[in-house]
């Protein structure tokens, strides 16, 4: 045990520590800057101190996390998962903040249980996938894995917090992929999502701008046509299944399973087509073209793009961003924190930020690669996927490449639950790295 | 617990998948970086501009318009006075309807206006939501302070100094000076490229309009930085306004006052010029209007009242009214006769009180004149003499000389709205009356009645041409523009722009002048007599469709001037006032005697009444 303990200390990932600290410091500096006013004075906002306090608490949680082997957490997975669900459910009892019931108000501090639930879900998925082993290649097990997502997603859908919901899918896909699920299954699911969600978005956009004259859009907007196509393709798939059932020729089965996804996707698309509310359609329109509603839903995206773009190569200088100081930026401490950073530090600062994330994610992937067991690899890859998805969606949203979904930028955005959860996640990565030789 | 004895990293599939995951992540980061580079490196110009557009509001600072002075640079005809106004920028108001309404209600109560009035003013030029809309002018400091102290409750509300124009000789010069107002969309279109912007002030009529470019100066620019709530965070003057320079007119303000006093309540026009240069010394259209009413630029009711007044105060009679020239035109008939040899100094006709043409009897204006030489006929304005002379000369020749002396054409005086009068022709007569030109028409023409119509300024130019013996200079009002800093003239108008020259001999002019002198010495224009200067003139009494006649007098003094620069040409017309000798000549006398003898209007008038009484006795 003595030598094991020494070994634990030997495997400290300095790179990931450096990247994490650098990102937290950047976050603190940017939050400080958002308190700048253009008349010269700077008020240090309460949020700056709070973020600092949470960072300290987060560091304690980090040490707490690494003090116990991750294998123990996997053993406790059921309790953690159940506890997280209870917290999520409790959050529904509190009054909504900006239309979302995602917070538990403790008076001095609001907890967002969905953040912690991401970690607990990763641990639970890791346990389940590790238990399955190679059986994950069975399509039934592939689907059963998604049932782990159903309870938290159900509550998150009630909240409702679309962006957080997507994170769970991203995590699940990444872990399935690492666990060795069949590529065909994953791609089919993507195709299903593409048809089922992509078509309604496409249709909603053109419906909202009131132009349904294109040939493709005229087909896709017509539910009757969609259902006709799915009936035809569904019959073909059914026929193929029957042929396979009697002949047992493998390629026929493959053809049948590949083709069955399309009618399923089209039926989902048709039902969504009629289900989408006008305000939801409007959001899609604004995502595609924010200038269509510059004072309403498009305002955030436009102002964020103006801030980032006007930063230019070298930026306007720390605390000198006009979009920031004159309050043109919405949510500039939380969801759009990158807009301030991009405005004040320019492309140089953005490049540095992306490099830090790259180092961080690279180390995360390496930890997954070198983990002593599949459990460690799965947890690490789930965490890496979570961070990567947050980064991609957040910066993509701030630069107008992704719809506005309200995901924080890891370590940088203001927010206690997010920062502390992220530090716990880093603790887990560290935990896996530290114990790669411990048996 | 351990299921695998070998590390996952030792399995090929696992390695491939982790590598794939890593590549996916790297691709995502690369996409972000490319997107950021696109915004920050390629599109930087566009977004920089939009960020500035967000932040900076440019507000014009009005320049003071140039003040307008009389010819001596002593009296301000138009002065500026500071005036605070409250404006509103619709684009800067709250987007939310309820909050928008609350702002309108608040501003209405502070300005003591109704919300409907405010809405109406805000809807003006709805296409332009970014220019400040004027809500109220002449707002006192206390009101401004109330707004300023609670500025958070008035998003979009601003105030600034918009100096107003104060007219000192308000009624008498209203037509000439004109007034200013906010630029209309049509004016904006027609003046494009001259630096006008929506919401700018522009001279609408008169001198304010003609010399707008000289007067308006250059607006300055105030740069305001505003935050997302449209609150001003700081402001600085980016460009100082350049105030308009003083404009000095040729108007002699004391003569102008005399002209007004002499005209009293009579409708009509007066114009006094210097024949030697074309300078306008006095110009009056009666009745005038209180130009000061127009600097309350929103007082529509008052404007309507003036506009619908039957005396037409907005009408500038000097250049816009067309009257029969009546007997003043006999001077042209005389010139035409002398030049063509149909008349000579020795010509004589007998006046038995009228002239029979076919079955129509053309009366003289005065019983019977008996034997009349040319000079007698001018002095007494004998119609019969000119009937006979006119038939001798012929209509074509008379009309030719009328055109030669500038009738039927605008003088081009630097005012807006001048009309050209009318000189008939044979073809015109045939076309409009459906009959050829008859001798009766010639008789009427010879004594200045009938179809020929003239403006007072044209009669004045004819008078100048007679004094100058064959040349008339274009009348003008702009004397010079002075520097704002040291009052030196930096642009001077010396005049002497030739309006027309005539092909008439000196002897003809000498004969006409001699006749005009006799008019004043003992003829119809005796009322214009001055014991100090020799006055030459001609009266006229124009028949109108009404019972009453228009009274004319035109003349110059001193007729024997050594220096032509000293001479003034006075033209007076009094609408429906009576005879030219009784009504118009006294007005001219007042002007001439005030100018050369410093007599007041009362003194001159008393003397004239006395002489009238003596004559009656």
PDB file of C-alpha atoms in Angstrom, chain A residues 38 130-131 133 174 177-178 180-181 183 291 295 299 302-303 305-306 308-310 312-313 316 322-323 326-328 338 342 346-347 350-351 354 357-358 361-362 365 368-375 377 381 384 388 391-392 395-396 399-401 436-437, chain B residues 1-4 6-11 13-22 24-33 35-41 43-45 47-57 95 130 225-230 233-234:
ATOM      1  CA  UNK A  38     -17.393  53.338 -19.596  1.00  0.00           C
ATOM      2  CA  UNK A 130     -18.710  -1.818 -18.312  1.00  0.00           C
ATOM      3  CA  UNK A 131     -21.063  -4.503 -17.104  1.00  0.00           C
ATOM      4  CA  UNK A 133     -18.853  -5.504 -22.105  1.00  0.00           C
ATOM      5  CA  UNK A 174     -19.504   9.310 -26.775  1.00  0.00           C
ATOM      6  CA  UNK A 177     -18.839   4.770 -28.983  1.00  0.00           C
ATOM      7  CA  UNK A 178     -15.921   4.162 -26.628  1.00  0.00           C
ATOM      8  CA  UNK A 180     -17.614  -0.466 -28.513  1.00  0.00           C
ATOM      9  CA  UNK A 181     -21.207  -0.109 -29.711  1.00  0.00           C
ATOM     10  CA  UNK A 183     -21.078   2.165 -35.674  1.00  0.00           C
ATOM     11  CA  UNK A 291     -31.400  40.003 -38.304  1.00  0.00           C
ATOM     12  CA  UNK A 295     -34.780  43.786 -31.225  1.00  0.00           C
ATOM     13  CA  UNK A 299     -30.778  40.733 -30.256  1.00  0.00           C
ATOM     14  CA  UNK A 302     -26.408  40.104 -33.077  1.00  0.00           C
ATOM     15  CA  UNK A 303     -24.870  41.979 -30.167  1.00  0.00           C
ATOM     16  CA  UNK A 305     -21.371  38.835 -32.937  1.00  0.00           C
ATOM     17  CA  UNK A 306     -20.805  42.589 -32.998  1.00  0.00           C
ATOM     18  CA  UNK A 308     -16.624  39.460 -31.021  1.00  0.00           C
ATOM     19  CA  UNK A 309     -16.190  40.783 -34.552  1.00  0.00           C
ATOM     20  CA  UNK A 310     -15.346  44.313 -33.455  1.00  0.00           C
ATOM     21  CA  UNK A 312     -10.621  42.210 -34.286  1.00  0.00           C
ATOM     22  CA  UNK A 313      -7.193  40.648 -34.178  1.00  0.00           C
ATOM     23  CA  UNK A 316     -10.089  46.450 -27.757  1.00  0.00           C
ATOM     24  CA  UNK A 322     -17.572  49.099 -25.543  1.00  0.00           C
ATOM     25  CA  UNK A 323     -20.178  46.430 -26.128  1.00  0.00           C
ATOM     26  CA  UNK A 326     -22.184  49.952 -22.350  1.00  0.00           C
ATOM     27  CA  UNK A 327     -24.243  46.866 -21.580  1.00  0.00           C
ATOM     28  CA  UNK A 328     -25.017  45.936 -25.158  1.00  0.00           C
ATOM     29  CA  UNK A 338     -16.956  34.582 -24.410  1.00  0.00           C
ATOM     30  CA  UNK A 342     -13.451  38.022 -27.636  1.00  0.00           C
ATOM     31  CA  UNK A 346      -9.474  39.748 -29.868  1.00  0.00           C
ATOM     32  CA  UNK A 347      -8.383  36.799 -31.963  1.00  0.00           C
ATOM     33  CA  UNK A 350      -9.552  33.585 -28.499  1.00  0.00           C
ATOM     34  CA  UNK A 351      -6.715  31.513 -29.901  1.00  0.00           C
ATOM     35  CA  UNK A 354      -9.081  27.499 -27.654  1.00  0.00           C
ATOM     36  CA  UNK A 357      -9.289  23.886 -24.117  1.00  0.00           C
ATOM     37  CA  UNK A 358      -7.369  21.811 -26.609  1.00  0.00           C
ATOM     38  CA  UNK A 361      -9.356  17.905 -23.794  1.00  0.00           C
ATOM     39  CA  UNK A 362      -6.208  16.292 -25.155  1.00  0.00           C
ATOM     40  CA  UNK A 365      -8.571  11.826 -23.977  1.00  0.00           C
ATOM     41  CA  UNK A 368      -9.199   7.754 -21.091  1.00  0.00           C
ATOM     42  CA  UNK A 369      -6.609   6.039 -23.258  1.00  0.00           C
ATOM     43  CA  UNK A 370      -4.244   5.144 -20.448  1.00  0.00           C
ATOM     44  CA  UNK A 371      -6.842   4.268 -17.808  1.00  0.00           C
ATOM     45  CA  UNK A 372      -6.184   1.023 -16.029  1.00  0.00           C
ATOM     46  CA  UNK A 373      -9.684  -0.287 -16.737  1.00  0.00           C
ATOM     47  CA  UNK A 374     -12.694   0.235 -18.956  1.00  0.00           C
ATOM     48  CA  UNK A 375     -14.555   1.998 -16.145  1.00  0.00           C
ATOM     49  CA  UNK A 377     -11.854   5.021 -19.791  1.00  0.00           C
ATOM     50  CA  UNK A 381     -14.459   9.897 -22.171  1.00  0.00           C
ATOM     51  CA  UNK A 384     -14.338  14.828 -22.085  1.00  0.00           C
ATOM     52  CA  UNK A 388     -16.254  19.376 -25.513  1.00  0.00           C
ATOM     53  CA  UNK A 391     -17.365  24.439 -25.338  1.00  0.00           C
ATOM     54  CA  UNK A 392     -18.621  23.806 -28.849  1.00  0.00           C
ATOM     55  CA  UNK A 395     -18.734  29.440 -28.371  1.00  0.00           C
ATOM     56  CA  UNK A 396     -20.726  28.303 -31.375  1.00  0.00           C
ATOM     57  CA  UNK A 399     -20.401  33.384 -32.683  1.00  0.00           C
ATOM     58  CA  UNK A 400     -23.804  32.696 -34.209  1.00  0.00           C
ATOM     59  CA  UNK A 401     -22.966  29.215 -35.463  1.00  0.00           C
ATOM     60  CA  UNK A 436      -3.810   3.970 -13.420  1.00  0.00           C
ATOM     61  CA  UNK A 437      -1.274   1.654 -11.758  1.00  0.00           C
TER      62      UNK A 437
ATOM     63  CA  UNK B   1     -14.110  -6.496  -9.293  1.00  0.00           C
ATOM     64  CA  UNK B   2     -11.701  -6.350 -12.197  1.00  0.00           C
ATOM     65  CA  UNK B   3     -13.278  -7.721 -15.318  1.00  0.00           C
ATOM     66  CA  UNK B   4     -10.382  -7.038 -17.647  1.00  0.00           C
ATOM     67  CA  UNK B   6      -5.551  -6.249 -19.842  1.00  0.00           C
ATOM     68  CA  UNK B   7      -5.868  -2.465 -20.118  1.00  0.00           C
ATOM     69  CA  UNK B   8      -8.453  -1.132 -22.527  1.00  0.00           C
ATOM     70  CA  UNK B   9      -5.626   0.715 -24.257  1.00  0.00           C
ATOM     71  CA  UNK B  10      -4.234  -2.563 -25.376  1.00  0.00           C
ATOM     72  CA  UNK B  11      -7.288  -3.332 -27.523  1.00  0.00           C
ATOM     73  CA  UNK B  13     -10.828  -1.198 -31.495  1.00  0.00           C
ATOM     74  CA  UNK B  14     -10.658   0.833 -28.315  1.00  0.00           C
ATOM     75  CA  UNK B  15      -7.552   2.623 -29.530  1.00  0.00           C
ATOM     76  CA  UNK B  16      -9.188   3.426 -32.838  1.00  0.00           C
ATOM     77  CA  UNK B  17     -12.282   4.778 -31.172  1.00  0.00           C
ATOM     78  CA  UNK B  18     -10.445   6.943 -28.663  1.00  0.00           C
ATOM     79  CA  UNK B  19      -8.384   8.341 -31.534  1.00  0.00           C
ATOM     80  CA  UNK B  20     -11.558   9.005 -33.493  1.00  0.00           C
ATOM     81  CA  UNK B  21     -13.120  10.760 -30.508  1.00  0.00           C
ATOM     82  CA  UNK B  22      -9.998  12.881 -30.179  1.00  0.00           C
ATOM     83  CA  UNK B  24     -13.718  14.723 -33.598  1.00  0.00           C
ATOM     84  CA  UNK B  25     -12.979  16.987 -30.673  1.00  0.00           C
ATOM     85  CA  UNK B  26     -10.004  18.542 -32.462  1.00  0.00           C
ATOM     86  CA  UNK B  27     -12.226  19.182 -35.480  1.00  0.00           C
ATOM     87  CA  UNK B  28     -14.829  20.870 -33.331  1.00  0.00           C
ATOM     88  CA  UNK B  29     -12.221  23.168 -31.826  1.00  0.00           C
ATOM     89  CA  UNK B  30     -10.834  23.909 -35.274  1.00  0.00           C
ATOM     90  CA  UNK B  31     -14.337  24.807 -36.490  1.00  0.00           C
ATOM     91  CA  UNK B  32     -14.708  27.217 -33.594  1.00  0.00           C
ATOM     92  CA  UNK B  33     -11.343  28.755 -34.348  1.00  0.00           C
ATOM     93  CA  UNK B  35     -15.505  30.767 -37.131  1.00  0.00           C
ATOM     94  CA  UNK B  36     -13.817  33.141 -34.691  1.00  0.00           C
ATOM     95  CA  UNK B  37     -11.186  34.010 -37.289  1.00  0.00           C
ATOM     96  CA  UNK B  38     -13.945  34.712 -39.795  1.00  0.00           C
ATOM     97  CA  UNK B  39     -15.614  37.151 -37.432  1.00  0.00           C
ATOM     98  CA  UNK B  40     -12.504  38.778 -35.992  1.00  0.00           C
ATOM     99  CA  UNK B  41     -10.208  38.887 -38.995  1.00  0.00           C
ATOM    100  CA  UNK B  43     -15.460  40.622 -40.935  1.00  0.00           C
ATOM    101  CA  UNK B  44     -13.761  42.933 -38.454  1.00  0.00           C
ATOM    102  CA  UNK B  45     -14.529  46.077 -40.477  1.00  0.00           C
ATOM    103  CA  UNK B  47     -18.547  44.625 -36.943  1.00  0.00           C
ATOM    104  CA  UNK B  48     -16.344  47.526 -35.884  1.00  0.00           C
ATOM    105  CA  UNK B  49     -18.683  49.842 -37.747  1.00  0.00           C
ATOM    106  CA  UNK B  50     -21.713  48.260 -36.144  1.00  0.00           C
ATOM    107  CA  UNK B  51     -20.192  48.518 -32.717  1.00  0.00           C
ATOM    108  CA  UNK B  52     -19.578  52.233 -33.303  1.00  0.00           C
ATOM    109  CA  UNK B  53     -23.113  52.588 -34.607  1.00  0.00           C
ATOM    110  CA  UNK B  54     -24.347  51.035 -31.391  1.00  0.00           C
ATOM    111  CA  UNK B  55     -22.281  53.247 -29.211  1.00  0.00           C
ATOM    112  CA  UNK B  56     -22.182  56.630 -30.848  1.00  0.00           C
ATOM    113  CA  UNK B  57     -25.071  58.959 -31.594  1.00  0.00           C
ATOM    114  CA  UNK B  95     -39.602  49.321 -27.243  1.00  0.00           C
ATOM    115  CA  UNK B 130     -33.570  58.657 -35.703  1.00  0.00           C
ATOM    116  CA  UNK B 225     -21.948  57.787 -26.318  1.00  0.00           C
ATOM    117  CA  UNK B 226     -24.997  55.865 -25.244  1.00  0.00           C
ATOM    118  CA  UNK B 227     -25.382  52.556 -23.496  1.00  0.00           C
ATOM    119  CA  UNK B 228     -27.843  49.806 -24.262  1.00  0.00           C
ATOM    120  CA  UNK B 229     -30.566  51.692 -22.362  1.00  0.00           C
ATOM    121  CA  UNK B 230     -29.885  54.766 -24.486  1.00  0.00           C
ATOM    122  CA  UNK B 233     -22.621  58.027 -20.778  1.00  0.00           C
ATOM    123  CA  UNK B 234     -20.535  60.913 -22.036  1.00  0.00           C
TER     124      UNK B 234
END
